[in-house]
PDB file of C-alpha atoms in Angstrom:
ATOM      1  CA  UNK A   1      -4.951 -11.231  -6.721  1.00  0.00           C
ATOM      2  CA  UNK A   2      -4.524  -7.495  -7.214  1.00  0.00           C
ATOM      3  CA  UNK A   3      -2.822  -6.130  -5.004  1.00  0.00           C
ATOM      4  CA  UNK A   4      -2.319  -2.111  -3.945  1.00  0.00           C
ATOM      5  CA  UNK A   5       1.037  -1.323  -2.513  1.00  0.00           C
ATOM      6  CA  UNK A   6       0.964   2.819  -1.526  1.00  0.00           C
ATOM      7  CA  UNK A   7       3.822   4.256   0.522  1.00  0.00           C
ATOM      8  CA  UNK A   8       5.543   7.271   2.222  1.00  0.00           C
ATOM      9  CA  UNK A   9       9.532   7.090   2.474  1.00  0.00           C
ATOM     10  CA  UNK A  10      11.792   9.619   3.707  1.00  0.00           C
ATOM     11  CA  UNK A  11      15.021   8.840   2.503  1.00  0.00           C
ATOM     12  CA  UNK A  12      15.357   9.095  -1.252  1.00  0.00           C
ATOM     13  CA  UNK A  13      17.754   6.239  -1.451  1.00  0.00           C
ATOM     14  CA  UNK A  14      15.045   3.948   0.394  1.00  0.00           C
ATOM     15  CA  UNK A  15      12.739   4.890  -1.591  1.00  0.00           C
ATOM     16  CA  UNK A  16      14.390   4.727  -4.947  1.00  0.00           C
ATOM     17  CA  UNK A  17      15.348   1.134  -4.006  1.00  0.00           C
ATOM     18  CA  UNK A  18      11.684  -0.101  -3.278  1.00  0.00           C
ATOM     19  CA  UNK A  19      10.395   1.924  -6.177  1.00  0.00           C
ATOM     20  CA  UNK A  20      13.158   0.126  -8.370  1.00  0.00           C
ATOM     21  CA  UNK A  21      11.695  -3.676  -6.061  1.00  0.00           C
ATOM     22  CA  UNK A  22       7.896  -2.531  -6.914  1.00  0.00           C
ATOM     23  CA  UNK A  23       8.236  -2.114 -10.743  1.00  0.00           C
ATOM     24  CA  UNK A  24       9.772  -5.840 -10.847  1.00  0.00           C
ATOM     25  CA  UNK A  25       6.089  -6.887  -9.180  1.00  0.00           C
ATOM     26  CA  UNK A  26       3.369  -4.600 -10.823  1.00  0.00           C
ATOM     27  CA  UNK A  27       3.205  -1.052 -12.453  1.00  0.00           C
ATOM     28  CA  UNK A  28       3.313   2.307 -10.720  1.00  0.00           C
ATOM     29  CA  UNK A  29      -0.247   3.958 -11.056  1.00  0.00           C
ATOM     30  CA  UNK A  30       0.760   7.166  -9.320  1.00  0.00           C
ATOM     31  CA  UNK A  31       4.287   8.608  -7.810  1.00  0.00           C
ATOM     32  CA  UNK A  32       4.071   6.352  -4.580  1.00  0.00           C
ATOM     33  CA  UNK A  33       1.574   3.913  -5.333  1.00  0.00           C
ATOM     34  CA  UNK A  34       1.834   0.640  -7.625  1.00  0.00           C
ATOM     35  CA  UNK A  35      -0.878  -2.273  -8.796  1.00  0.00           C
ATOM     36  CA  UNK A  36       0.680  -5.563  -8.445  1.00  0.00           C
ATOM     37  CA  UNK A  37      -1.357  -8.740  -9.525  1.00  0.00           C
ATOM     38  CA  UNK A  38       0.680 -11.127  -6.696  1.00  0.00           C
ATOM     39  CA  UNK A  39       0.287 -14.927  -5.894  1.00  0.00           C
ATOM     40  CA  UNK A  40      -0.152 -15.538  -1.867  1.00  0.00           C
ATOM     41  CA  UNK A  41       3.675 -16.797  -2.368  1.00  0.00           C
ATOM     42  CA  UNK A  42       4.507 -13.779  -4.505  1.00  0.00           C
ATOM     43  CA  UNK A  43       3.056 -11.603  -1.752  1.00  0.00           C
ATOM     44  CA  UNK A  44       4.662 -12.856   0.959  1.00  0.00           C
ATOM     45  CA  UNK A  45       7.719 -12.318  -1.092  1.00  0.00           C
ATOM     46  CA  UNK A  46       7.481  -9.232  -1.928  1.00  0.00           C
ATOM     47  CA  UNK A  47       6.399  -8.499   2.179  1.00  0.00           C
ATOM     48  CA  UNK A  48      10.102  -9.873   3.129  1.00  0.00           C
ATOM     49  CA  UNK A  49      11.691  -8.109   0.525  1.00  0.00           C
ATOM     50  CA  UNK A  50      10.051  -4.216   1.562  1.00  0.00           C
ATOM     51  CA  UNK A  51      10.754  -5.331   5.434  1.00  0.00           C
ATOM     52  CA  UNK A  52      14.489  -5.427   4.512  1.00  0.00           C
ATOM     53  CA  UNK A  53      14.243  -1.324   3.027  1.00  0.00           C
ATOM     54  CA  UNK A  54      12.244   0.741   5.271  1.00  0.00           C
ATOM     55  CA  UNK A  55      12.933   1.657   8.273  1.00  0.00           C
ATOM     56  CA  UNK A  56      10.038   1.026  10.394  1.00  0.00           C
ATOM     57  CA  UNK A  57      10.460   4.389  12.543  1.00  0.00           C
ATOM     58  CA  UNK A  58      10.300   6.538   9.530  1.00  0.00           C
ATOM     59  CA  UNK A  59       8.536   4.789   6.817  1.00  0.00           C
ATOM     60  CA  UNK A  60       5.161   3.718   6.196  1.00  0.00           C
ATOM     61  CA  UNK A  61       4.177   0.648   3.551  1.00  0.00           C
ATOM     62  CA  UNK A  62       0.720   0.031   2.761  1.00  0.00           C
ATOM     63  CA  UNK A  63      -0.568  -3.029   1.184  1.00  0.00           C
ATOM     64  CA  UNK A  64      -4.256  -3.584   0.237  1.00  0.00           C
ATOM     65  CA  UNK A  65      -5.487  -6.918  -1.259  1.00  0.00           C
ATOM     66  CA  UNK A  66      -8.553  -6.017  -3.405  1.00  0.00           C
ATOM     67  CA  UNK A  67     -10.407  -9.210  -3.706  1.00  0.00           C
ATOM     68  CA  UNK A  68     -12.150 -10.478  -7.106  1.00  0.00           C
ATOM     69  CA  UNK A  69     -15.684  -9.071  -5.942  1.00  0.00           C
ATOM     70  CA  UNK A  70     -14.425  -5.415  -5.082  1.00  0.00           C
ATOM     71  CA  UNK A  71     -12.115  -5.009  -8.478  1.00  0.00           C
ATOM     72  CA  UNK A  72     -15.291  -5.143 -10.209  1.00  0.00           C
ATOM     73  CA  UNK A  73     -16.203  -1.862  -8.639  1.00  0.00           C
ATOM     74  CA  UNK A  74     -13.004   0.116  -8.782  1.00  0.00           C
ATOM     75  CA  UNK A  75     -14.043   3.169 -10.353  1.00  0.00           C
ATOM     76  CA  UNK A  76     -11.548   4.982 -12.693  1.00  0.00           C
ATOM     77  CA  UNK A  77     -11.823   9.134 -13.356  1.00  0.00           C
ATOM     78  CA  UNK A  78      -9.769   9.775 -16.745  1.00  0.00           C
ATOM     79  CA  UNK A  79      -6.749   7.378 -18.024  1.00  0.00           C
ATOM     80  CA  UNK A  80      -5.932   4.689 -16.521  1.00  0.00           C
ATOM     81  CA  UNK A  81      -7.013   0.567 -16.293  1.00  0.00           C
ATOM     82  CA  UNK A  82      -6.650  -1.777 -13.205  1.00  0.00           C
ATOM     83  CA  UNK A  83      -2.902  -3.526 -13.473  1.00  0.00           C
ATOM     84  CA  UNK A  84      -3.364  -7.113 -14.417  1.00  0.00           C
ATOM     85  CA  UNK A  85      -0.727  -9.864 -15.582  1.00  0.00           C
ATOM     86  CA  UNK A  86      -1.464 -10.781 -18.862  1.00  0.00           C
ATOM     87  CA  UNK A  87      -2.873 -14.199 -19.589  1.00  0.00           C
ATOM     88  CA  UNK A  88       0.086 -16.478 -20.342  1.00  0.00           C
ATOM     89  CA  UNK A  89      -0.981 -19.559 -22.477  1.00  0.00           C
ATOM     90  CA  UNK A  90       1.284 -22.538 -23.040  1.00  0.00           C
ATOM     91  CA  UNK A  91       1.162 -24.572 -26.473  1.00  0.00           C
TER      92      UNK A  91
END
């Protein structure tokens, strides 16, 4: 399921640590926001592993799901294609 992950950080450090977590789950589409095509298991993953670098007080983490029905009318202005895992086939 593609997944949107946007967020707002305040301390550099934090930030540069679930930057460096993010790119091991999708690929950044803008400074603070990355497209992640997650498993429920992988997103519930992911969800303990940003819980354990913000700081709730400061920080804000967004997550959107984007279901199968609304990716095919994500609209795109210049470069740019919707993040998805490439097919992996088995022989």
């Amino acid at each position: 399921m593609l997944t949107v992950v946007s967020y707002d950080i305040v301390s550099d450090s934090r930030r540069q640590k679930l930057a460096k977590l993010l790119e091991g789950y999708g690929e950044r589409q803008q400074y603070s926001l990355f497209e992640c095509d997650l498993s429920e298991r992988k997103l519930q993953e992911l969800e303990r592993r940003i819980k354990k670098i913000v700081d709730k007080n400061e920080d804000s983490v967004r997550i959107y799901k984007v279901c199968s029905k609304c990716m095919e009318k994500i609209i795109i202005i210049g470069n740019g294609v919707v993040f998805r895992e490439p097919d992996v086939i088995i022989i």
